[in-house]
mmCIF file of C-alpha atoms in Angstrom:
data_model
loop_
_atom_site.group_PDB
_atom_site.id
_atom_site.type_symbol
_atom_site.label_atom_id
_atom_site.label_comp_id
_atom_site.label_asym_id
_atom_site.label_seq_id
_atom_site.Cartn_x
_atom_site.Cartn_y
_atom_site.Cartn_z
ATOM 1 C CA UNK A 114 0.016 -0.039 0.043
ATOM 2 C CA UNK A 115 1.503 3.350 -1.020
ATOM 3 C CA UNK A 116 0.740 6.199 1.354
ATOM 4 C CA UNK A 117 2.011 9.496 2.222
ATOM 5 C CA UNK A 118 2.159 8.934 6.233
ATOM 6 C CA UNK A 119 1.875 5.369 7.251
ATOM 7 C CA UNK A 120 1.240 6.548 11.014
ATOM 8 C CA UNK A 121 -1.794 8.286 10.118
ATOM 9 C CA UNK A 122 -3.023 4.933 8.516
ATOM 10 C CA UNK A 123 -1.766 2.755 11.567
ATOM 11 C CA UNK A 124 -3.547 4.872 14.041
ATOM 12 C CA UNK A 125 -6.948 4.953 12.048
ATOM 13 C CA UNK A 126 -6.497 0.804 12.169
ATOM 14 C CA UNK A 127 -6.233 1.196 15.761
ATOM 15 C CA UNK A 128 -9.166 3.392 16.067
ATOM 16 C CA UNK A 129 -11.375 0.756 14.293
ATOM 17 C CA UNK A 130 -10.229 -1.955 16.150
ATOM 18 C CA UNK A 131 -10.391 -0.124 19.429
ATOM 19 C CA UNK A 132 -13.552 1.738 18.806
ATOM 20 C CA UNK A 133 -12.408 4.822 20.918
ATOM 21 C CA UNK A 134 -9.553 7.357 20.938
ATOM 22 C CA UNK A 135 -8.647 6.679 24.465
ATOM 23 C CA UNK A 136 -8.397 3.105 23.560
ATOM 24 C CA UNK A 137 -6.260 3.630 20.305
ATOM 25 C CA UNK A 138 -4.105 6.024 22.151
ATOM 26 C CA UNK A 139 -3.258 3.342 24.852
ATOM 27 C CA UNK A 140 -2.391 0.692 22.251
ATOM 28 C CA UNK A 141 -0.309 2.874 20.392
ATOM 29 C CA UNK A 142 1.148 4.611 23.282
ATOM 30 C CA UNK A 143 0.798 8.114 22.116
ATOM 31 C CA UNK A 144 -1.336 11.209 23.457
ATOM 32 C CA UNK A 145 -5.087 11.196 22.250
ATOM 33 C CA UNK A 146 -4.654 14.714 20.708
ATOM 34 C CA UNK A 147 -2.071 12.910 18.591
ATOM 35 C CA UNK A 148 -4.724 10.200 17.579
ATOM 36 C CA UNK A 149 -7.311 12.729 16.938
ATOM 37 C CA UNK A 150 -5.215 14.946 14.895
ATOM 38 C CA UNK A 151 -4.069 11.856 12.474
ATOM 39 C CA UNK A 152 -7.776 10.911 12.173
ATOM 40 C CA UNK A 153 -8.482 14.297 11.066
ATOM 41 C CA UNK A 154 -5.527 14.767 8.843
ATOM 42 C CA UNK A 155 -6.101 11.219 7.355
ATOM 43 C CA UNK A 156 -9.804 12.590 6.467
ATOM 44 C CA UNK A 157 -8.929 15.579 5.034
ATOM 45 C CA UNK A 158 -6.152 14.098 2.994
ATOM 46 C CA UNK A 159 -8.303 11.168 1.304
ATOM 47 C CA UNK A 160 -11.627 13.743 1.282
ATOM 48 C CA UNK A 161 -13.802 11.200 2.921
ATOM 49 C CA UNK A 162 -15.214 10.365 6.321
ATOM 50 C CA UNK A 163 -13.643 7.190 7.894
ATOM 51 C CA UNK A 164 -15.778 7.215 11.093
ATOM 52 C CA UNK A 165 -18.842 8.189 12.637
ATOM 53 C CA UNK A 166 -18.298 10.260 15.939
ATOM 54 C CA UNK A 167 -20.976 9.242 18.549
ATOM 55 C CA UNK A 168 -21.129 9.580 22.756
ATOM 56 C CA UNK A 169 -20.007 5.720 22.742
ATOM 57 C CA UNK A 170 -17.003 6.083 20.470
ATOM 58 C CA UNK A 171 -15.958 6.007 17.053
ATOM 59 C CA UNK A 172 -17.524 3.424 14.348
ATOM 60 C CA UNK A 173 -16.188 2.958 10.981
ATOM 61 C CA UNK A 174 -17.879 4.035 7.825
ATOM 62 C CA UNK A 175 -17.852 2.046 5.020
ATOM 63 C CA UNK A 176 -14.565 3.467 3.725
ATOM 64 C CA UNK A 177 -13.468 3.081 7.164
ATOM 65 C CA UNK A 178 -14.045 -0.898 7.212
ATOM 66 C CA UNK A 179 -12.145 -0.811 3.923
ATOM 67 C CA UNK A 180 -9.026 0.737 5.171
ATOM 68 C CA UNK A 181 -9.433 -2.000 8.227
ATOM 69 C CA UNK A 182 -9.297 -4.998 6.054
ATOM 70 C CA UNK A 183 -5.818 -3.666 4.225
ATOM 71 C CA UNK A 184 -4.305 -2.054 7.306
ATOM 72 C CA UNK A 185 -4.804 -5.541 9.291
ATOM 73 C CA UNK A 186 -2.639 -7.347 6.594
ATOM 74 C CA UNK A 187 -0.221 -4.550 6.786
ATOM 75 C CA UNK A 188 -0.169 -4.427 10.492
ATOM 76 C CA UNK A 189 0.803 -8.044 10.646
ATOM 77 C CA UNK A 190 3.499 -7.810 8.517
ATOM 78 C CA UNK A 191 4.757 -4.571 10.804
ATOM 79 C CA UNK A 192 4.487 -6.769 13.614
ATOM 80 C CA UNK A 193 6.720 -9.458 11.781
ATOM 81 C CA UNK A 194 9.289 -6.955 11.705
ATOM 82 C CA UNK A 195 8.913 -5.767 15.020
ATOM 83 C CA UNK A 196 9.799 -9.412 16.181
ATOM 84 C CA UNK A 197 13.073 -9.694 13.730
ATOM 85 C CA UNK A 198 14.446 -6.486 15.312
ATOM 86 C CA UNK A 199 13.467 -7.110 18.859
ATOM 87 C CA UNK A 200 16.515 -6.256 20.975
ATOM 88 C CA UNK A 201 17.684 -3.459 19.114
ATOM 89 C CA UNK A 202 15.753 -0.799 20.725
ATOM 90 C CA UNK A 203 18.341 0.134 23.072
ATOM 91 C CA UNK A 204 20.894 0.801 20.522
ATOM 92 C CA UNK A 205 22.122 4.275 19.350
ATOM 93 C CA UNK A 206 21.526 3.590 15.744
ATOM 94 C CA UNK A 207 19.738 4.782 12.697
ATOM 95 C CA UNK A 208 18.897 8.713 12.036
ATOM 96 C CA UNK A 209 19.010 11.423 14.275
ATOM 97 C CA UNK A 210 17.560 14.604 13.186
ATOM 98 C CA UNK A 211 18.407 17.614 15.130
ATOM 99 C CA UNK A 212 17.073 21.337 13.953
ATOM 100 C CA UNK A 213 18.014 24.826 15.295
ATOM 101 C CA UNK A 214 18.346 28.424 14.026
ATOM 102 C CA UNK A 215 21.258 28.913 11.927
ATOM 103 C CA UNK A 216 23.534 30.990 14.029
ATOM 104 C CA UNK A 217 23.718 27.778 16.707
ATOM 105 C CA UNK A 218 25.584 25.834 13.985
ATOM 106 C CA UNK A 219 29.352 26.496 15.521
ATOM 107 C CA UNK A 220 28.338 25.361 18.817
ATOM 108 C CA UNK A 221 25.981 22.241 17.871
ATOM 109 C CA UNK A 222 28.172 20.925 15.148
ATOM 110 C CA UNK A 223 31.239 19.764 17.183
ATOM 111 C CA UNK A 224 28.865 18.219 19.595
ATOM 112 C CA UNK A 225 26.943 16.311 17.067
ATOM 113 C CA UNK A 226 30.399 15.238 15.260
ATOM 114 C CA UNK A 227 31.763 13.846 18.864
ATOM 115 C CA UNK A 228 28.332 12.099 19.696
ATOM 116 C CA UNK A 229 28.545 10.480 16.264
ATOM 117 C CA UNK A 230 32.177 9.234 17.050
ATOM 118 C CA UNK A 231 30.734 7.318 19.797
ATOM 119 C CA UNK A 232 27.842 6.141 17.917
ATOM 120 C CA UNK A 233 29.074 4.814 14.699
ATOM 121 C CA UNK A 234 25.835 3.218 13.687
ATOM 122 C CA UNK A 235 24.193 6.683 14.188
ATOM 123 C CA UNK A 236 23.563 9.052 10.572
ATOM 124 C CA UNK A 237 23.233 12.730 11.832
ATOM 125 C CA UNK A 238 20.710 15.318 10.065
ATOM 126 C CA UNK A 239 21.158 18.891 11.539
ATOM 127 C CA UNK A 240 18.721 21.106 9.825
ATOM 128 C CA UNK A 241 19.724 24.683 10.445
ATOM 129 C CA UNK A 242 16.922 27.165 9.263
ATOM 130 C CA UNK A 243 14.246 29.852 10.394
ATOM 131 C CA UNK A 244 11.510 27.055 9.356
ATOM 132 C CA UNK A 245 9.593 25.685 12.428
ATOM 133 C CA UNK A 246 10.050 22.050 11.674
ATOM 134 C CA UNK A 247 7.212 19.987 12.781
ATOM 135 C CA UNK A 248 8.038 17.165 15.560
ATOM 136 C CA UNK A 249 4.722 15.859 15.659
ATOM 137 C CA UNK A 250 5.177 14.700 11.586
ATOM 138 C CA UNK A 251 8.611 13.172 12.600
ATOM 139 C CA UNK A 252 10.193 16.121 10.549
ATOM 140 C CA UNK A 253 12.934 16.169 13.690
ATOM 141 C CA UNK A 254 13.639 14.343 16.583
ATOM 142 C CA UNK A 255 14.962 17.439 18.842
ATOM 143 C CA UNK A 256 14.641 20.814 18.087
ATOM 144 C CA UNK A 257 16.446 23.749 19.864
ATOM 145 C CA UNK A 258 14.303 27.123 19.708
ATOM 146 C CA UNK A 259 14.674 30.484 20.812
ATOM 147 C CA UNK A 260 12.163 32.953 22.129
ATOM 148 C CA UNK A 261 9.078 32.363 24.236
ATOM 149 C CA UNK A 262 8.411 28.856 25.180
ATOM 150 C CA UNK A 263 6.977 26.544 22.236
ATOM 151 C CA UNK A 264 3.506 25.997 23.076
ATOM 152 C CA UNK A 265 2.421 22.868 21.150
ATOM 153 C CA UNK A 266 0.572 20.137 23.367
ATOM 154 C CA UNK A 267 2.477 17.344 22.492
ATOM 155 C CA UNK A 268 5.795 18.603 22.977
ATOM 156 C CA UNK A 269 7.968 18.289 26.065
ATOM 157 C CA UNK A 270 9.978 21.421 26.564
ATOM 158 C CA UNK A 271 13.018 22.245 28.621
ATOM 159 C CA UNK A 272 15.201 25.524 29.299
ATOM 160 C CA UNK A 273 18.414 25.316 27.363
ATOM 161 C CA UNK A 274 21.584 27.471 26.682
ATOM 162 C CA UNK A 275 20.785 31.133 27.579
ATOM 163 C CA UNK A 276 23.206 33.078 24.731
ATOM 164 C CA UNK A 277 24.261 36.290 25.672
ATOM 165 C CA UNK A 278 24.663 39.356 23.391
ATOM 166 C CA UNK A 279 27.239 42.296 23.064
ATOM 167 C CA UNK A 280 27.631 45.144 20.496
ATOM 168 C CA UNK A 281 31.151 44.583 18.762
ATOM 169 C CA UNK A 282 32.679 46.155 16.005
ATOM 170 C CA UNK A 283 35.509 44.294 13.970
ATOM 171 C CA UNK A 284 39.069 45.937 14.333
ATOM 172 C CA UNK A 285 38.902 46.955 10.577
ATOM 173 C CA UNK A 286 35.806 49.161 11.211
ATOM 174 C CA UNK A 287 37.779 50.856 13.980
ATOM 175 C CA UNK A 288 41.063 51.362 11.850
ATOM 176 C CA UNK A 289 38.219 52.880 9.184
ATOM 177 C CA UNK A 290 36.138 54.967 10.987
ATOM 178 C CA UNK A 291 37.882 55.738 14.425
ATOM 179 C CA UNK A 292 37.120 54.279 18.179
ATOM 180 C CA UNK A 293 33.768 55.184 19.515
ATOM 181 C CA UNK A 294 33.190 57.825 21.979
ATOM 182 C CA UNK A 295 30.231 57.936 24.825
ATOM 183 C CA UNK A 296 28.168 55.201 26.055
ATOM 184 C CA UNK A 297 24.288 54.113 25.513
ATOM 185 C CA UNK A 298 22.430 56.499 23.468
ATOM 186 C CA UNK A 299 25.527 58.726 22.136
ATOM 187 C CA UNK A 300 26.641 55.506 20.830
ATOM 188 C CA UNK A 301 23.442 54.351 18.893
ATOM 189 C CA UNK A 302 23.758 57.916 17.238
ATOM 190 C CA UNK A 303 27.440 58.006 16.485
ATOM 191 C CA UNK A 304 28.006 54.219 15.067
ATOM 192 C CA UNK A 305 27.262 52.540 11.670
ATOM 193 C CA UNK A 306 25.069 49.714 12.385
ATOM 194 C CA UNK A 307 24.995 45.969 10.955
ATOM 195 C CA UNK A 308 21.032 44.818 11.475
ATOM 196 C CA UNK A 309 18.559 42.312 10.767
ATOM 197 C CA UNK A 310 16.388 43.454 7.837
ATOM 198 C CA UNK A 311 13.311 42.305 9.508
ATOM 199 C CA UNK A 312 12.578 45.378 11.807
ATOM 200 C CA UNK A 313 9.527 43.132 13.654
ATOM 201 C CA UNK A 314 11.933 40.271 14.393
ATOM 202 C CA UNK A 315 11.721 39.025 17.991
ATOM 203 C CA UNK A 316 15.222 39.188 18.804
ATOM 204 C CA UNK A 317 16.045 41.004 22.208
ATOM 205 C CA UNK A 318 18.731 42.957 20.553
ATOM 206 C CA UNK A 319 16.345 44.097 17.759
ATOM 207 C CA UNK A 320 13.936 45.395 20.451
ATOM 208 C CA UNK A 321 16.731 47.504 21.760
ATOM 209 C CA UNK A 322 17.882 48.652 18.049
ATOM 210 C CA UNK A 323 14.425 49.784 17.188
ATOM 211 C CA UNK A 324 13.924 51.684 20.301
ATOM 212 C CA UNK A 325 17.593 53.588 20.233
ATOM 213 C CA UNK A 326 19.105 53.609 16.942
ATOM 214 C CA UNK A 327 18.034 55.902 14.166
ATOM 215 C CA UNK A 328 17.058 54.263 11.149
ATOM 216 C CA UNK A 329 19.924 56.440 9.040
ATOM 217 C CA UNK A 330 22.847 54.687 11.248
ATOM 218 C CA UNK A 331 21.886 51.072 10.091
ATOM 219 C CA UNK A 332 23.960 51.252 7.052
ATOM 220 C CA UNK A 333 23.869 47.265 6.390
ATOM 221 C CA UNK A 334 21.030 45.112 6.668
ATOM 222 C CA UNK A 335 20.923 41.435 6.069
ATOM 223 C CA UNK A 336 18.409 38.497 6.373
ATOM 224 C CA UNK A 337 19.387 36.364 8.882
ATOM 225 C CA UNK A 338 21.936 36.079 11.754
ATOM 226 C CA UNK A 339 24.634 34.223 9.981
ATOM 227 C CA UNK A 340 24.665 36.890 7.142
ATOM 228 C CA UNK A 341 24.682 39.550 10.016
ATOM 229 C CA UNK A 342 27.819 38.208 11.942
ATOM 230 C CA UNK A 343 29.633 37.769 8.395
ATOM 231 C CA UNK A 344 29.002 41.472 7.782
ATOM 232 C CA UNK A 345 30.111 42.550 11.031
ATOM 233 C CA UNK A 346 33.414 40.196 11.187
ATOM 234 C CA UNK A 347 33.819 42.074 7.591
ATOM 235 C CA UNK A 348 34.141 45.529 9.080
ATOM 236 C CA UNK A 349 30.746 46.815 7.584
ATOM 237 C CA UNK A 350 29.605 48.068 11.134
ATOM 238 C CA UNK A 351 28.918 47.782 14.656
ATOM 239 C CA UNK A 352 26.539 45.105 15.573
ATOM 240 C CA UNK A 353 25.254 42.413 17.735
ATOM 241 C CA UNK A 354 26.936 39.132 18.343
ATOM 242 C CA UNK A 355 26.707 36.177 20.464
ATOM 243 C CA UNK A 356 29.230 36.477 23.457
ATOM 244 C CA UNK A 357 30.844 32.858 22.235
ATOM 245 C CA UNK A 358 31.563 34.069 18.770
ATOM 246 C CA UNK A 359 33.696 37.149 20.562
ATOM 247 C CA UNK A 360 35.590 34.805 22.604
ATOM 248 C CA UNK A 361 36.842 33.256 19.761
ATOM 249 C CA UNK A 362 37.865 36.178 17.726
ATOM 250 C CA UNK A 363 40.722 38.549 19.271
ATOM 251 C CA UNK A 364 39.744 41.037 16.307
ATOM 252 C CA UNK A 365 36.378 41.562 17.733
ATOM 253 C CA UNK A 366 36.275 45.030 19.839
ATOM 254 C CA UNK A 367 33.537 44.940 22.258
ATOM 255 C CA UNK A 368 31.785 48.469 22.108
ATOM 256 C CA UNK A 369 29.124 47.716 24.551
ATOM 257 C CA UNK A 370 28.904 44.614 27.060
ATOM 258 C CA UNK A 371 26.196 42.112 27.437
ATOM 259 C CA UNK A 372 23.021 43.015 28.837
ATOM 260 C CA UNK A 373 20.455 40.951 30.350
ATOM 261 C CA UNK A 374 17.736 42.457 28.119
ATOM 262 C CA UNK A 375 19.846 41.279 25.030
ATOM 263 C CA UNK A 376 20.262 37.614 25.789
ATOM 264 C CA UNK A 377 18.198 35.071 24.010
ATOM 265 C CA UNK A 378 16.804 31.868 25.641
ATOM 266 C CA UNK A 379 16.906 28.920 24.216
ATOM 267 C CA UNK A 380 14.599 25.468 24.470
ATOM 268 C CA UNK A 381 14.960 22.047 23.732
ATOM 269 C CA UNK A 382 12.215 20.586 22.340
ATOM 270 C CA UNK A 383 10.866 16.863 21.736
ATOM 271 C CA UNK A 384 7.963 15.220 20.943
ATOM 272 C CA UNK A 385 6.213 13.292 23.741
ATOM 273 C CA UNK A 386 6.251 10.280 21.565
ATOM 274 C CA UNK A 387 9.991 10.053 21.378
ATOM 275 C CA UNK A 388 11.081 11.921 24.222
ATOM 276 C CA UNK A 389 11.873 8.584 26.346
ATOM 277 C CA UNK A 390 13.303 6.600 23.416
ATOM 278 C CA UNK A 391 17.046 5.525 24.046
ATOM 279 C CA UNK A 392 18.589 7.511 21.074
ATOM 280 C CA UNK A 393 16.937 10.990 21.944
ATOM 281 C CA UNK A 394 17.592 10.634 25.791
ATOM 282 C CA UNK A 395 21.049 9.689 24.816
ATOM 283 C CA UNK A 396 21.731 12.629 22.927
ATOM 284 C CA UNK A 397 20.237 14.839 25.379
ATOM 285 C CA UNK A 398 22.252 13.751 28.098
ATOM 286 C CA UNK A 399 25.291 14.422 25.956
ATOM 287 C CA UNK A 400 24.312 17.622 24.510
ATOM 288 C CA UNK A 401 23.514 19.245 28.011
ATOM 289 C CA UNK A 402 27.053 18.189 29.695
ATOM 290 C CA UNK A 403 28.955 19.691 26.503
ATOM 291 C CA UNK A 404 26.534 22.863 26.673
ATOM 292 C CA UNK A 405 27.889 23.479 30.328
ATOM 293 C CA UNK A 406 31.587 23.902 28.457
ATOM 294 C CA UNK A 407 30.214 26.602 26.242
ATOM 295 C CA UNK A 408 30.711 30.482 27.232
ATOM 296 C CA UNK A 409 28.567 32.256 29.206
ATOM 297 C CA UNK A 410 27.391 35.770 28.859
#
């Protein structure tokens, strides 16, 4: 059977077999909200109702009965597969998918590489980008997100690395335009700035810039944090950089020290269905230990 998402068909099969959402959730070991979401998504994808909802539970429609017959055979085949691979569940093997904002790549890539060396049977996919990957559909095992705590009901959210930011300029900028004088507001009106192009960015330092830096002082705008860092390091202007980056670059000159209101809180996010698996737990433990070695603000 060719399907776009077998998890949804498997969930529908369990609902048809058990007759209730709670029974299917217990059989699958998932949250009841996950069962409802899978059924709604599958019915939307197929354009047909698979169940009649009533006070006593879910009753398959004719289309649902057809699905039950086909899914039974497929489920039997999966059961045979499980029996063949039984005993491998505690191994850290297969694919590990981790996602974060692009700016954390220099911190995370070495950790992932070291973890992979410890587990040769593991294939790592590190997806760095602005898009929020959907953990409930298996797009990633672990997400590292910034800003406010994620609110998805099926996710396990833990506070992680609090990233400090300071205002820096490269020595080549100082050589070209001179060392800035004054503090705070005076600097904001004197410096040439590099900034994110999105004035509505939720980054804490962008809030400060919008409140204190005149628009004519922002001479270089970029689409993302990585490009902004590259421009600052190239001497295009002063700008905000993570403190860990400044620690590693002797050519960066601190213009203003890190401020608490510029810090960015990061969060470790996992889906409840995968949070306790050996692979995810093993990497989370490893990552938290390594993060304690990262520079603090």
